Short mmCIF file of C-alpha atoms in Angstrom, two decimals:
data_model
loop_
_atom_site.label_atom_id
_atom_site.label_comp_id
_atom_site.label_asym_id
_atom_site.label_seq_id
_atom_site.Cartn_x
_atom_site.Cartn_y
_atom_site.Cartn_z
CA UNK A 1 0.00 0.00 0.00
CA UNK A 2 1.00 3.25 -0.68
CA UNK A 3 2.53 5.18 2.22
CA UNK A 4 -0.58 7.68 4.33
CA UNK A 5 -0.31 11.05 5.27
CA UNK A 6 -0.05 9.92 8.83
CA UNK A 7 2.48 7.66 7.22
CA UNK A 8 4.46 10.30 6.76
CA UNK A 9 3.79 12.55 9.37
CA UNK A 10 4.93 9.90 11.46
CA UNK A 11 8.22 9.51 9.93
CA UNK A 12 8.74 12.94 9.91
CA UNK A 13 8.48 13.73 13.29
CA UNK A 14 10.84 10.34 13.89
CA UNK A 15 13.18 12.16 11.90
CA UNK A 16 13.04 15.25 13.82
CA UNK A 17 13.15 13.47 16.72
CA UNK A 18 16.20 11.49 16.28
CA UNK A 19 18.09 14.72 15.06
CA UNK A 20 17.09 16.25 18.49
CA UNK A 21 18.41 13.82 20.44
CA UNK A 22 21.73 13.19 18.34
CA UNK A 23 22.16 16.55 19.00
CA UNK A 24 22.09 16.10 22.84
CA UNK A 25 18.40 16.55 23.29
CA UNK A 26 17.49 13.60 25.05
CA UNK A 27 18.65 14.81 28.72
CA UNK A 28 19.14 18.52 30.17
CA UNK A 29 22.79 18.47 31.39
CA UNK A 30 21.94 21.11 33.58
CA UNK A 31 20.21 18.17 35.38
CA UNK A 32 22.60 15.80 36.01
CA UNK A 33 24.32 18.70 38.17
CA UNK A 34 24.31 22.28 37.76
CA UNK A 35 28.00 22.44 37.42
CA UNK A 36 27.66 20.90 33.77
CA UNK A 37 27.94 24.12 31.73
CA UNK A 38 27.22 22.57 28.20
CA UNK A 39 25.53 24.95 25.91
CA UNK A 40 23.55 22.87 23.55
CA UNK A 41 22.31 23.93 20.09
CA UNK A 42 19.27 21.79 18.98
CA UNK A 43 18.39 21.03 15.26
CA UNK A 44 15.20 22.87 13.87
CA UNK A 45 12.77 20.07 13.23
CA UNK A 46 11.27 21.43 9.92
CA UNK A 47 14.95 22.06 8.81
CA UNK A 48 16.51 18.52 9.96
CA UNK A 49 13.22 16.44 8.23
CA UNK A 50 14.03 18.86 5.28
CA UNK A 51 17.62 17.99 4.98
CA UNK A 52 16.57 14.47 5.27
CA UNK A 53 14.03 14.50 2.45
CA UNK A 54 15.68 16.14 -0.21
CA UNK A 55 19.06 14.02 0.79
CA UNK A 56 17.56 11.53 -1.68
CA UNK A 57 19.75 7.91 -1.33
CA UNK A 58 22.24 9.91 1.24
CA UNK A 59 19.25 10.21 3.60
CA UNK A 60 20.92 7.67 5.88
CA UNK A 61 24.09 9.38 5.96
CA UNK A 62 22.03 12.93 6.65
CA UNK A 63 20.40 11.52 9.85
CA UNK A 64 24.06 10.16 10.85
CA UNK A 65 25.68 13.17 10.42
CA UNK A 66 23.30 14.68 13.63
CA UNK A 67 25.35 12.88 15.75
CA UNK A 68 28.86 14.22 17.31
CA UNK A 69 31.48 14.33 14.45
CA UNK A 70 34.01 13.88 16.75
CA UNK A 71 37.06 10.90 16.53
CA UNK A 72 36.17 10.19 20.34
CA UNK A 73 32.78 9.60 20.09
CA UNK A 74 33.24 7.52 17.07
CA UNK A 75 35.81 5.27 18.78
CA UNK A 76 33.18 4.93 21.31
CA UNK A 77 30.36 3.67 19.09
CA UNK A 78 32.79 1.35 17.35
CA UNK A 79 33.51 -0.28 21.24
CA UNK A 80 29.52 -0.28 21.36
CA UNK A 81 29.11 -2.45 17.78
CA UNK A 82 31.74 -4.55 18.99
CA UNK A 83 29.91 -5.16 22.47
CA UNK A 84 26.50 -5.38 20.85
CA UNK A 85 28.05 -8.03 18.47
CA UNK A 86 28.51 -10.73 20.86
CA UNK A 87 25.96 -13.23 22.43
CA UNK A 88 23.26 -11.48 24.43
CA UNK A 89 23.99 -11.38 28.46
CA UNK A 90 27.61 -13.33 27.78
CA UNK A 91 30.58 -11.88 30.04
CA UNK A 92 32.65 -8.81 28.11
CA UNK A 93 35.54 -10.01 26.72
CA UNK A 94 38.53 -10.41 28.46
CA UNK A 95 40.00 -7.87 26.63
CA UNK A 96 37.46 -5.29 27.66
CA UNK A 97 37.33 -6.03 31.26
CA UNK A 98 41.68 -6.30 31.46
CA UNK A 99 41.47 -2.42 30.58
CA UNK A 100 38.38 -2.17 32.71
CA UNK A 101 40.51 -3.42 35.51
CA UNK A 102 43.61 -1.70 34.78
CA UNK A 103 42.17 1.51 34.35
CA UNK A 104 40.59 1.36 37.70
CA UNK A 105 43.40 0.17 39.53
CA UNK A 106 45.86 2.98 38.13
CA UNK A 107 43.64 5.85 39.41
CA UNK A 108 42.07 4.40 42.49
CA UNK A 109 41.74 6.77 45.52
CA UNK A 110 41.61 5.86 49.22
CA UNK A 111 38.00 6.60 49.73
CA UNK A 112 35.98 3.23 49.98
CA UNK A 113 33.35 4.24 47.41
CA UNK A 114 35.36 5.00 44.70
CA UNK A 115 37.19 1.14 45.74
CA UNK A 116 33.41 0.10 45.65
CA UNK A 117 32.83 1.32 42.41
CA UNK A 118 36.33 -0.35 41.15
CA UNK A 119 34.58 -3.80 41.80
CA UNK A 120 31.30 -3.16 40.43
CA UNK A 121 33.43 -2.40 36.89
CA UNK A 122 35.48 -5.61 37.65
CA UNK A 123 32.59 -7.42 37.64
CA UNK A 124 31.06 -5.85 34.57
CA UNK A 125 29.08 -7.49 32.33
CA UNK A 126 28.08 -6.83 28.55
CA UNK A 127 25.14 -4.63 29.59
CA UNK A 128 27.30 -2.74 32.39
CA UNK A 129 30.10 -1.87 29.78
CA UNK A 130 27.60 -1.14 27.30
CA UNK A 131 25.38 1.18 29.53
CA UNK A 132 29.10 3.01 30.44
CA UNK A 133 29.48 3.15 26.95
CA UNK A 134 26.05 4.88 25.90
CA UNK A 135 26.32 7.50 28.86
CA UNK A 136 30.03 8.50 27.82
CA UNK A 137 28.76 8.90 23.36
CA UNK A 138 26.15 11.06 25.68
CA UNK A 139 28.20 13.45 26.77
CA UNK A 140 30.16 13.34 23.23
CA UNK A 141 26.99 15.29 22.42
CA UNK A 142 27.41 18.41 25.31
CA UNK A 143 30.73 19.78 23.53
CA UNK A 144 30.66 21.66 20.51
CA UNK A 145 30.47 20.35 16.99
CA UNK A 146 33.77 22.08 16.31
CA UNK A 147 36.39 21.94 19.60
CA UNK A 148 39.30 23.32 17.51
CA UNK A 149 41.98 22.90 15.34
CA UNK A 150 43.96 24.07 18.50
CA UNK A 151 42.77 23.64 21.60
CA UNK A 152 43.00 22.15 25.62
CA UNK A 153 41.58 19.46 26.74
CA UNK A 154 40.89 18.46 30.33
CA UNK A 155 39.76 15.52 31.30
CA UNK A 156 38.47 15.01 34.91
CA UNK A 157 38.42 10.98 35.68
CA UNK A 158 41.46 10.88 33.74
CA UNK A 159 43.20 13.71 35.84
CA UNK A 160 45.08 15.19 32.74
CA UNK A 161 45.35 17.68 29.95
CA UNK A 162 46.19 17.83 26.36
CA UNK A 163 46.99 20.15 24.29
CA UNK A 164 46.21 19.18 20.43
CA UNK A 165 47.34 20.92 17.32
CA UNK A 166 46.96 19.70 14.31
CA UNK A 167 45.16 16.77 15.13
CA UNK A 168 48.03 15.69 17.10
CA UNK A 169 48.32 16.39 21.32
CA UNK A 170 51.23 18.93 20.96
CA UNK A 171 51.73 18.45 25.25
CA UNK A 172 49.81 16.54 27.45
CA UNK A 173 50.37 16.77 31.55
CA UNK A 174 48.79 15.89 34.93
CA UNK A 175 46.83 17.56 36.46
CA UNK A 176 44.67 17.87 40.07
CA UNK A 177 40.79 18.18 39.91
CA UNK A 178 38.42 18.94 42.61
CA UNK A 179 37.35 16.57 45.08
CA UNK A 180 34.29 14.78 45.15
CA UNK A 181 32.86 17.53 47.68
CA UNK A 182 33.93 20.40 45.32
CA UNK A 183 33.25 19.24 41.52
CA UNK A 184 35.92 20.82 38.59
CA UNK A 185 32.97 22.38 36.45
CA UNK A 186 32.38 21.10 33.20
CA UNK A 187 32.02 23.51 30.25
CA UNK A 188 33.83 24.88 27.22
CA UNK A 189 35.66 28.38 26.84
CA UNK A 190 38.87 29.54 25.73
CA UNK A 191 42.21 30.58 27.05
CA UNK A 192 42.95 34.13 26.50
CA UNK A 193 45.40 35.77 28.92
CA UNK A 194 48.40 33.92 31.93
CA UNK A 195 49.12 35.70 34.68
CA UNK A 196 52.95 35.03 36.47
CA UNK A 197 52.89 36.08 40.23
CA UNK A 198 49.18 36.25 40.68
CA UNK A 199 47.57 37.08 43.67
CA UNK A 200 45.25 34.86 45.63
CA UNK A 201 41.64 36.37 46.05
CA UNK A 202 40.70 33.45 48.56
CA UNK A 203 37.21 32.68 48.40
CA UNK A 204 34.38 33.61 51.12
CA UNK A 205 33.48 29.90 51.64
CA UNK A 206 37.42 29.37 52.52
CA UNK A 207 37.44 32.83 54.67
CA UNK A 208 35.17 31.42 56.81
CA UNK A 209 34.97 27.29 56.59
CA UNK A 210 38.89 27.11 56.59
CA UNK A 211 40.86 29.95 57.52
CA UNK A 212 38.09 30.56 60.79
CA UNK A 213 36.71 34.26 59.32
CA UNK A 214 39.34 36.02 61.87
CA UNK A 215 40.61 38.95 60.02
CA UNK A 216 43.60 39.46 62.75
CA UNK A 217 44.52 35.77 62.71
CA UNK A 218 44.45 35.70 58.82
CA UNK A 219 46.70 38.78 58.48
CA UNK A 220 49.56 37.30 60.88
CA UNK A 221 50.20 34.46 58.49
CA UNK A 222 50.94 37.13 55.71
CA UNK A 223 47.53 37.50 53.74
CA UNK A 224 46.31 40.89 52.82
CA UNK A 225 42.86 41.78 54.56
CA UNK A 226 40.22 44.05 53.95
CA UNK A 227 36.42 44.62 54.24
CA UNK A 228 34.65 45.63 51.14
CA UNK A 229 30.80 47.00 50.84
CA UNK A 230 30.61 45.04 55.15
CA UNK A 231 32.69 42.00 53.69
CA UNK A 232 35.81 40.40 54.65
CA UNK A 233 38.13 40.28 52.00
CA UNK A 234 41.45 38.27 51.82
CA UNK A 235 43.89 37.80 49.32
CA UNK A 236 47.28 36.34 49.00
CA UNK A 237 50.32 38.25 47.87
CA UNK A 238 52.52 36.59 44.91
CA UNK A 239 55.15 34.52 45.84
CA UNK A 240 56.56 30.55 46.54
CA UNK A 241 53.72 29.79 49.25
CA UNK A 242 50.83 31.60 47.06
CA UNK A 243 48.14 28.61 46.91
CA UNK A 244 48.38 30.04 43.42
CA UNK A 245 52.12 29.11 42.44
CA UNK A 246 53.52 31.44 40.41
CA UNK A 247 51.40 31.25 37.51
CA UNK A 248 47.96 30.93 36.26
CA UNK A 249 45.91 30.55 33.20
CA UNK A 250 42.92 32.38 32.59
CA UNK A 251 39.51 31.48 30.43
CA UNK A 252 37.00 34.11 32.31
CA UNK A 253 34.27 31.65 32.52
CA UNK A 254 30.73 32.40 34.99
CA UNK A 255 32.24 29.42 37.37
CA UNK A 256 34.94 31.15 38.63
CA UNK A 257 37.82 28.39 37.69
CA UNK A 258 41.23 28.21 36.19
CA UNK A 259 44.51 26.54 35.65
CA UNK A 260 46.97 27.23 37.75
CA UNK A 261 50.60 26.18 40.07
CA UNK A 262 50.46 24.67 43.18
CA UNK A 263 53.36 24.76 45.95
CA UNK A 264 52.28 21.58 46.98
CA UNK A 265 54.01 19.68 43.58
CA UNK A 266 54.20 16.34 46.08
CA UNK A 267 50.52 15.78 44.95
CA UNK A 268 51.35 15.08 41.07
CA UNK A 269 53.23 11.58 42.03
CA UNK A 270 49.72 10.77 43.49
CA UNK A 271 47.56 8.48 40.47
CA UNK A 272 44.44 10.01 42.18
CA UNK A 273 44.40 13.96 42.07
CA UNK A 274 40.82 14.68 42.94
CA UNK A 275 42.37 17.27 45.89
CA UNK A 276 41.30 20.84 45.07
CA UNK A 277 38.42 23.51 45.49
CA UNK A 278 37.05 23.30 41.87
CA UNK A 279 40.08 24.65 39.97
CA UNK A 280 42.57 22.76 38.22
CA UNK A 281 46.51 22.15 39.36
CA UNK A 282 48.97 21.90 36.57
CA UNK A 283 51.90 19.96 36.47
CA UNK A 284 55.25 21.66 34.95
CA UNK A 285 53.29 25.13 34.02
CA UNK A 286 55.60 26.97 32.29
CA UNK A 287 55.99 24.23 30.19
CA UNK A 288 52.26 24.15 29.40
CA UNK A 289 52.83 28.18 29.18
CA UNK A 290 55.31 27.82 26.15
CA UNK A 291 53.03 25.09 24.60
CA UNK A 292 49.66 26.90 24.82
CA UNK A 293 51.66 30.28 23.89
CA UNK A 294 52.84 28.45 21.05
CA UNK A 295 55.36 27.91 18.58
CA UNK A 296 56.61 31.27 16.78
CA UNK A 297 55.28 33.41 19.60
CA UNK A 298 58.92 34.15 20.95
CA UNK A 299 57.63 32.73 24.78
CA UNK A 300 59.79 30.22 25.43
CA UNK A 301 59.37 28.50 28.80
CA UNK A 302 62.31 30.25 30.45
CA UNK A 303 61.73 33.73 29.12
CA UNK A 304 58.28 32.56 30.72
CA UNK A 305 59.97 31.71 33.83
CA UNK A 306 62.11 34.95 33.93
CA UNK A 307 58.91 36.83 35.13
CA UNK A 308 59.17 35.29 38.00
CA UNK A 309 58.93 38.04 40.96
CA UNK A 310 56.83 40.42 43.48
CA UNK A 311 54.57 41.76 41.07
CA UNK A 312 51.83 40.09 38.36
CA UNK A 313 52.84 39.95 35.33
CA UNK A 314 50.50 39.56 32.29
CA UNK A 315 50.82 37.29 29.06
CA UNK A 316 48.44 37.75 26.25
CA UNK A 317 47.99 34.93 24.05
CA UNK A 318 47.43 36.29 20.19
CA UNK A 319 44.58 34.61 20.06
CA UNK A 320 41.81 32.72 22.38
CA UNK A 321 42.78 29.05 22.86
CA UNK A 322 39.54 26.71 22.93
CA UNK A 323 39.28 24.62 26.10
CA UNK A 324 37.10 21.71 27.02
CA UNK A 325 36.45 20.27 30.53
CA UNK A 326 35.68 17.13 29.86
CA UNK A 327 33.76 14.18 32.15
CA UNK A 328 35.04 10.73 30.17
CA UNK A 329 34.98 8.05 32.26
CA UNK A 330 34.96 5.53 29.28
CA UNK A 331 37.19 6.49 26.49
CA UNK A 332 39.38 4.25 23.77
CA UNK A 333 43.24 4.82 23.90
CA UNK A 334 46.09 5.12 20.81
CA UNK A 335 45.93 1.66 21.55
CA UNK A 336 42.65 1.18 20.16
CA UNK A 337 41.62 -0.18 24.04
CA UNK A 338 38.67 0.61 25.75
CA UNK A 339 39.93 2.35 29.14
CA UNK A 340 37.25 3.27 31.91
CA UNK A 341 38.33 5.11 34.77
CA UNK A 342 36.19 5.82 38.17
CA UNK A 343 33.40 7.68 38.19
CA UNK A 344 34.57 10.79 40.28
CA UNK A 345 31.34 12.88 40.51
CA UNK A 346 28.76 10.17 39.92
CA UNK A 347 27.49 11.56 36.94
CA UNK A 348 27.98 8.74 34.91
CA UNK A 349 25.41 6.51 37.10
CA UNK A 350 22.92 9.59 36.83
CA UNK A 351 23.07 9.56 32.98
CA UNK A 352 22.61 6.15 32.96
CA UNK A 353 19.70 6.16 34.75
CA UNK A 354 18.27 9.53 32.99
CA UNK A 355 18.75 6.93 29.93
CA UNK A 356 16.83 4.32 31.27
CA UNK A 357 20.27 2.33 31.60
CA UNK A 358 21.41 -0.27 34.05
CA UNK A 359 22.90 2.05 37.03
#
């Protein structure tokens, strides 16, 4: 019989649909914590069954091409074929589960749930690996379609950053991430200025949580303090004990977060670095300063270094440097192996069950 017009209507709006939710429309990330900063942009319906329609044999490809174009994701989806390829409810293969396992064990921290949720992946099963999977092409879809020729990428389970150009990671180094009690935020921006010596504009939750919210006790160990508008403000001069370092990488982003030094470098031989307030600790940063100020631009790292002193010192990149703060928990290495590392902030379990998944 010759296809209705509820026929159609009803494979329109299953076109429009599916473009929606390739395009990250199926959850609100917002949702899965508030501190998820992903700015979707959704297809227009009329548009995406449009496309589709006069795409003629390529319609397929069309209604492919909604989901992320991004090397990650696909490497991800391949893992999933490969999963959904063996017999129903078998165990993973041994393959899969050996990274499972060895992922977990490199980054596993002292606290018992994270150890519980080590054995949970140990034991995985098909379904488990496959529901990890799903909720890590998910998040694929809360970066932008284009992340940048050049750009930083920090990824929070994994506890490091990379710096690609060219399709190739130019630097990559360690770095510390907030603790379970203080999430790293998760959003996209771009690097635009470093400050060497900066000062330390200690938050209020700190002032009062931390350092007690005595303005004549702060001041004796050597922080600056002042009220503003009622309010105690405190703020740490440059220098070797700033919690700071001695430099600093800025994306102005509504979170409040950057890259930045520690004194405390002891932390970086740790394989679990989920230690800090929200913002992110770099390992070696005036190395990362040379790479993100980039090759031609005359910054080497020790002219960087030579800054070095009482007063900040500014470095203005010659043009904004994309960045991504990334959640992957599941990702597949150069290696072509399927890696999964613990799930730091829970979210993964909370997509999974916003999907409908096994938890």
């Amino acid at each position: 019989a010759a296809p209705t017009a509820a026929d159609d209507m009803a494979l329109s709006e299953s076109v429009a649909a599916y473009a929606r939710q390739a395009r990250g429309g199926r959850l609100e990330p917002a949702h899965i914590s508030r501190l998820i900063g992903a700015q979707l942009t959704l297809p227009d319906p009329a548009q995406a069954v449009a496309d589709v329609a006069n795409a003629g044999a390529s319609a397929g490809e069309t209604l492919s091409a909604f989901n992320p174009p991004h090397y990650g994701y696909q490497q991800l989806r391949d893992k999933l074929v490969e999963l959904r390829s063996r017999r129903a409810g078998a165990p993973a293969s041994d393959a899969l589960l050996a990274a499972a396992s060895a992922a977990q064990s490199d980054a596993s921290p002292a606290e018992g749930g994270a150890k519980r949720r080590r054995a949970a992946v140990q034991g995985a099963t098909n379904s488990r690996l496959e529901g990890e999977i799903i909720a890590n092409m998910e998040r694929w879809r809360w970066l932008p379609r284009d992340l940048g020729e050049e750009r930083v990428e920090v990824n929070i389970p994994d506890f490091e950053l990379a710096l690609v150009r060219n399709g190739e990671v130019a630097h990559r180094t360690r770095v510390i991430v907030g603790k379970e009690t203080t999430p790293t935020p998760i959003f996209s921006n771009a690097l635009k200025f470093i400050i060497v010596n900066p000062y330390w504009n200690v938050p209020p939750s700190i002032i009062n949580k931390e350092m007690g919210g005595d303005a004549s006790a702060i001041a004796a160990r050597g922080y600056q303090v002042f009220y503003r508008n009622g309010k105690l403000v405190v703020r740490q001069p440059p220098g070797e004990r700033n919690a700071l370092g001695r430099i600093k990488f800025m994306f102005p982003n509504d979170f409040a977060v950057y890259l930045h030094d520690t004194p405390s470098r002891n932390l970086f031989s740790a394989s679990f670095r989920a230690f800090s307030h929200g913002c992110m600790r770099v390992d070696e940063p005036f190395a990362l300063a040379e790479a993100v100020l980039g090759p031609g631009s005359g910054w080497s790292e020790s002219r960087v270094r030579k800054l070095i002193g009482g007063s900040e010192r500014y470095i203005n990149l010659s043009k904004p440097l994309p960045i991504h703060i990334e959640y992957f928990t599941a990702y597949v290495d150069e290696g072509g192996r399927l890696v999964l590392r613990p799930d730091l902030y829970g979210y993964s379990a909370r997509v999974r069950r916003a999907l409908g998944l096994e938890s």
